[in-house]
Short mmCIF file of C-alpha atoms in Angstrom, two decimals:
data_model
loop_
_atom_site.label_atom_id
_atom_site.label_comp_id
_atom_site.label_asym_id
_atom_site.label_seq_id
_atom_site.Cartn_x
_atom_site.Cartn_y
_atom_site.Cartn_z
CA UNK A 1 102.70 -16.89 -65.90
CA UNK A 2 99.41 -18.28 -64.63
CA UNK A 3 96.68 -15.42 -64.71
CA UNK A 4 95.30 -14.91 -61.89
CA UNK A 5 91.27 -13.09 -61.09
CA UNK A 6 90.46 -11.11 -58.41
CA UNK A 7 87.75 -8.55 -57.29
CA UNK A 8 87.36 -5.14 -58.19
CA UNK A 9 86.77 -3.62 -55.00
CA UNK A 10 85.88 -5.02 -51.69
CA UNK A 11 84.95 -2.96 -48.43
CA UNK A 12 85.99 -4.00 -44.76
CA UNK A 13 85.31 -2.17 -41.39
CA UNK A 14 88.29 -0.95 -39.27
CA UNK A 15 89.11 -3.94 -36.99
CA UNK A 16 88.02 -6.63 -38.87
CA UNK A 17 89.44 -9.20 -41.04
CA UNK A 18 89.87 -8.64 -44.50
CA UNK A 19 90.06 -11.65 -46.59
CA UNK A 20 91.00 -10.86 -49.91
CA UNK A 21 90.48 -13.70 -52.61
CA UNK A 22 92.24 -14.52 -55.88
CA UNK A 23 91.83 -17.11 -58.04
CA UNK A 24 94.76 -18.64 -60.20
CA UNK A 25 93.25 -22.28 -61.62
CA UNK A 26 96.02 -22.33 -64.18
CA UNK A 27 98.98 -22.09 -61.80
CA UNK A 28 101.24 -24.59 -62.83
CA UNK A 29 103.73 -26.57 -59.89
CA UNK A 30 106.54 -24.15 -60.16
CA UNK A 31 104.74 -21.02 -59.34
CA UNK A 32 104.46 -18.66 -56.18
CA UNK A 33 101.62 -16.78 -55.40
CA UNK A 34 102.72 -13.58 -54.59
CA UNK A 35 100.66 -10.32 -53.21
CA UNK A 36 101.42 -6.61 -53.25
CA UNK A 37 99.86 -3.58 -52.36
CA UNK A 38 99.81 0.14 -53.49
CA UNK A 39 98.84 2.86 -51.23
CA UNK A 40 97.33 6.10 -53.28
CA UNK A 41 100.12 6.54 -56.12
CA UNK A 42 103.53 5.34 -53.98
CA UNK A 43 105.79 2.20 -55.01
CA UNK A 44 103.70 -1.48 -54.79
CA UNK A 45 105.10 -2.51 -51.37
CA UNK A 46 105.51 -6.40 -51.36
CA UNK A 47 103.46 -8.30 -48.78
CA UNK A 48 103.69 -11.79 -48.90
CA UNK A 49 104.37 -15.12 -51.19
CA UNK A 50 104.14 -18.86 -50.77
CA UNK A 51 104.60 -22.03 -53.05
CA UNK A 52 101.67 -24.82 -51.08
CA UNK A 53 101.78 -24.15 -47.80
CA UNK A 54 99.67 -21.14 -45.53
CA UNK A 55 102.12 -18.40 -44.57
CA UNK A 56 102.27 -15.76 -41.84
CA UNK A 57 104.84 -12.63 -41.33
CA UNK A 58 103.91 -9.37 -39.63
CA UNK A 59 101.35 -8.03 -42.33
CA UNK A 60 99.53 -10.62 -43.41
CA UNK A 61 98.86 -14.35 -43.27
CA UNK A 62 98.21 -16.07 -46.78
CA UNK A 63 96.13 -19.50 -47.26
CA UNK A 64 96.67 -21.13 -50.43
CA UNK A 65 94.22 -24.03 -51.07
CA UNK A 66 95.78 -27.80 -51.31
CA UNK A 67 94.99 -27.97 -55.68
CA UNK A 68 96.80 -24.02 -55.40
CA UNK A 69 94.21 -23.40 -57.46
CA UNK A 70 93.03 -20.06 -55.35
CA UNK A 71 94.41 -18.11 -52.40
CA UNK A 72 93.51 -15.82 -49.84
CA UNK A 73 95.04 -13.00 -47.82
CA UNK A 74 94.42 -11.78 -45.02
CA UNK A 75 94.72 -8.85 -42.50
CA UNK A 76 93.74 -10.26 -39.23
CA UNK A 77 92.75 -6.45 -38.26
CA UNK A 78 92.28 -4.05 -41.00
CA UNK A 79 93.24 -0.63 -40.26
CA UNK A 80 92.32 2.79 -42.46
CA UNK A 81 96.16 2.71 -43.18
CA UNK A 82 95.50 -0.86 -45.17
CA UNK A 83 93.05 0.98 -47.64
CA UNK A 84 95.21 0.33 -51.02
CA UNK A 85 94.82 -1.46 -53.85
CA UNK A 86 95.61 -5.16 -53.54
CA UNK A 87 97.56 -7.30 -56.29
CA UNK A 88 97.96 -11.11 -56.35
CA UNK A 89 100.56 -12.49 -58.53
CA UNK A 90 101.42 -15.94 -60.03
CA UNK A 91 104.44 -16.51 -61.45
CA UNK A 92 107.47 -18.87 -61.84
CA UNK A 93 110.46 -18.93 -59.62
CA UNK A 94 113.72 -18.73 -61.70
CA UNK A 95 117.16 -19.34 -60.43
CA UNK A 96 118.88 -16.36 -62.10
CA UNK A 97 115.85 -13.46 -61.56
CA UNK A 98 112.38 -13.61 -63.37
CA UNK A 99 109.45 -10.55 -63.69
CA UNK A 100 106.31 -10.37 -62.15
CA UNK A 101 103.05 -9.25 -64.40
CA UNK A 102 100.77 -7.22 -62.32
CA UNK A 103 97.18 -7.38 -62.78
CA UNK A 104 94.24 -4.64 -61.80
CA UNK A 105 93.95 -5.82 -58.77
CA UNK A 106 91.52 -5.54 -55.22
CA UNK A 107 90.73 -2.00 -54.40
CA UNK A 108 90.03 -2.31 -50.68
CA UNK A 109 88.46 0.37 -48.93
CA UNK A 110 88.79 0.06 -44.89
CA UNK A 111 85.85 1.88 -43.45
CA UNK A 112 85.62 3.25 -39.85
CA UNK X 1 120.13 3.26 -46.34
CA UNK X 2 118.11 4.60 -49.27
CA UNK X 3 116.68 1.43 -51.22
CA UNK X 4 115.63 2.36 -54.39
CA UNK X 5 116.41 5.86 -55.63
CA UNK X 6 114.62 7.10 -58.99
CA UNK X 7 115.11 10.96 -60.60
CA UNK X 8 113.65 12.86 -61.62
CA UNK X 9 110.68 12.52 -59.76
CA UNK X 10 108.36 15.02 -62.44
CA UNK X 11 109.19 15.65 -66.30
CA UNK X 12 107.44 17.42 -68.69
CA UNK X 13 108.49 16.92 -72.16
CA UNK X 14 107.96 18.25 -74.95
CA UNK X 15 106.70 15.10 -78.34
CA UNK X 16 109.24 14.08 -79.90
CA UNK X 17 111.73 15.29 -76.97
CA UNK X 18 114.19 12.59 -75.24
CA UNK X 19 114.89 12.01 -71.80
CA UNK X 20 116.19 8.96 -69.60
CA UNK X 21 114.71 8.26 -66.31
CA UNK X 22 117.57 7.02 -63.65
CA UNK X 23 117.43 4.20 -61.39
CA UNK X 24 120.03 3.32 -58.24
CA UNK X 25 119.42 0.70 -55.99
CA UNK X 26 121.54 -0.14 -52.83
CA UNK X 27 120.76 -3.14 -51.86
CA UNK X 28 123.32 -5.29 -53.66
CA UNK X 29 120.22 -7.02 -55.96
CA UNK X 30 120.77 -8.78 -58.94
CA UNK X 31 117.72 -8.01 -60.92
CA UNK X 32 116.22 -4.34 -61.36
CA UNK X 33 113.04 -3.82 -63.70
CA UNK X 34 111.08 -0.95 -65.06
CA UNK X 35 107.35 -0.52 -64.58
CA UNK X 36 104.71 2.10 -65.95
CA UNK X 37 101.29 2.93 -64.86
CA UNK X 38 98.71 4.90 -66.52
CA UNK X 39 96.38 6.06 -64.32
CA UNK X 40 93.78 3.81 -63.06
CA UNK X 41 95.33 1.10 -64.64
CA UNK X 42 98.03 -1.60 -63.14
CA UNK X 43 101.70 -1.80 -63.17
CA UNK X 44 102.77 -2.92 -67.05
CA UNK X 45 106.53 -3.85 -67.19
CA UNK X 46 108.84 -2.07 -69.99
CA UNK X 47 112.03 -3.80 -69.53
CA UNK X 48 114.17 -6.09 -66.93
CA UNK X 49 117.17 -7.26 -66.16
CA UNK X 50 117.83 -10.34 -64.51
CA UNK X 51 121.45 -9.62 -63.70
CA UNK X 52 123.92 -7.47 -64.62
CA UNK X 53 124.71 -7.60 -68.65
CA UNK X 54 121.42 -8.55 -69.54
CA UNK X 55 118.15 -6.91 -69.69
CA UNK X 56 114.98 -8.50 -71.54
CA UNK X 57 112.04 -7.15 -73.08
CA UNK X 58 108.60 -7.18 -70.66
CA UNK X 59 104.99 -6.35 -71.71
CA UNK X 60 105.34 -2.71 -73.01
CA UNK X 61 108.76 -2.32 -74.53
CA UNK X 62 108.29 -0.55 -77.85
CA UNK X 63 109.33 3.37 -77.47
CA UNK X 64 112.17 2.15 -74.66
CA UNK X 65 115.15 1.39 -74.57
CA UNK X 66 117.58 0.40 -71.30
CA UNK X 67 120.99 0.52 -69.93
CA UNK X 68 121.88 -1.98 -66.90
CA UNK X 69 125.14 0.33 -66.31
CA UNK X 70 126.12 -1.74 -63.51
CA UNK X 71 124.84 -4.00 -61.08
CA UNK X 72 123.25 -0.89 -58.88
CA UNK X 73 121.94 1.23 -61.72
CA UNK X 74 118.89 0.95 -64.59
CA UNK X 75 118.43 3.41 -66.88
CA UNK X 76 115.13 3.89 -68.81
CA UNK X 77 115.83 6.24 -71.93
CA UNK X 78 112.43 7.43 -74.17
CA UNK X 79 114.40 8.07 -77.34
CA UNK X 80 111.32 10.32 -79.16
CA UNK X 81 108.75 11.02 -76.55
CA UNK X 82 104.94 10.81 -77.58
CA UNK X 83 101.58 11.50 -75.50
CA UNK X 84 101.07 8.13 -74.77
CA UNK X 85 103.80 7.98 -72.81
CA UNK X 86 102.51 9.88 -70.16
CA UNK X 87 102.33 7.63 -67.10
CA UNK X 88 104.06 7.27 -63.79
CA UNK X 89 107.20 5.27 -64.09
CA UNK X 90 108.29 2.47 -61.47
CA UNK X 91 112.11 1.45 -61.04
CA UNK X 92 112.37 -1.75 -59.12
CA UNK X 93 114.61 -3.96 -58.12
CA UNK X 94 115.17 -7.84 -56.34
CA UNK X 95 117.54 -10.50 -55.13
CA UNK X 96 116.81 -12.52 -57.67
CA UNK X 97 117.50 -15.54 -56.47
CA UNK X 98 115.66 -18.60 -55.36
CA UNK X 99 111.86 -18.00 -53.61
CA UNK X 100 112.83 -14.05 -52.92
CA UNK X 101 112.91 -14.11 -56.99
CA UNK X 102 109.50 -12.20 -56.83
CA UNK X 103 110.48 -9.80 -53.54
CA UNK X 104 110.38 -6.34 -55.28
CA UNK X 105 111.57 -3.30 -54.31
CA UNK X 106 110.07 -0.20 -55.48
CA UNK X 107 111.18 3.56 -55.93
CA UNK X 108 108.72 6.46 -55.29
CA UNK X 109 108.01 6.85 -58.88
CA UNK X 110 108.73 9.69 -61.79
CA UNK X 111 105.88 11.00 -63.32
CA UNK X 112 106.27 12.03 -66.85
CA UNK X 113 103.77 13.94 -68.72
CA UNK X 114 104.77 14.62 -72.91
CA UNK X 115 102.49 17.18 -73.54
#
């Protein structure tokens, strides 16, 4: 799995965009990027994954740069609720299940 | 519907006690997988299993051992329990199959101290 960097901590006020970067300039062709988050000690709640191309759902919207090389997710408007800590994954997608290797991740602090 | 189910949710043991954490997922997925984290730290994985019958070894296996009883449950068994296995333990679990392969599922946790 391609290892992927990513800031410590990052702040963002209440409203705004938070853009959240991670840089994977390993990744080889057949890996996703996924990201997850962790609120305070719960489960990592999955929020998103893509392969080349940007994608949106109803969290987040996730821009992956045309040599896949880095990515960026974002939440168009940041609420306190989205303070968690922010994980971006690489890895390979397998036919017959695979594992995901989490990293430290993006503590993101949403400020009112 | 209940998703993933882990118990206990708290243990205290006892070095050189054994336990086994239990897993049950609901969703009809094909791969389950066992996480700890330490605190402060991020997610290390003990053990998998891709589909039913198999489980593989992850980042952190040594002190573990698993049981993939059937396709809904994952057991996590610490066989001698030490200190440094104090952490919060995540059961998860996924379809498994094609781009959802990374579209986990996670239980509430069981936080184990070994005191």
């Amino acid at each position: 799995d391609a290892k992927t960097t990513q800031p410590p901590s990052m702040d963002c006020a209440e409203g705004r965009a938070a853009n959240l970067p991670c840089n994977h300039s390993t990744i080889s062709g057949n890996e996703y990027v996924y990201w997850y988050r962790q609120i305070h000690s719960q489960g990592p709640q999955y929020i998103i994954h893509g392969l080349k191309n940007n994608e949106t759902n109803e969290m987040a919207s996730l821009i992956i740069t045309e040599d896949r090389k880095s990515s960026t997710l974002i939440l168009p408007h940041a609420t306190l609720r989205d303070t968690a800590v922010y994980y971006c994954i690489a890895s390979p997608f397998y036919n017959q299940g695979g594992k995901l290797i989490f990293g430290q991740g993006t503590e993101l602090s949403v400020k009112p | 519907n209940a998703g993933v189910t882990q118990t206990p949710k708290f243990q205290v043991l006892k070095t050189g006690q054994s336990m086994t954490l239990q897993c049950a997922q609901d969703m009809n997925h094909n791969s389950m997988y066992w996480y700890r984290q330490d605190p402060g730290m991020g997610l290390r994985l003990i053990y998998y299993s891709a589909s039913e019958g198999t489980t593989d070894k992850g980042e952190v296996p040594n002190g573990y051992n698993v049981s993939r009883l059937n396709k809904r449950e994952f057991s996590l068994r610490l066989e001698s329990a030490a200190p440094s296995q104090t952490s919060v333990y995540f059961c998860a679990s996924s379809d498994g199959q094609g781009a959802n392969t990374g579209e986990l599922f996670f239980g509430e946790g069981s936080r184990l101290t070994v005191l």
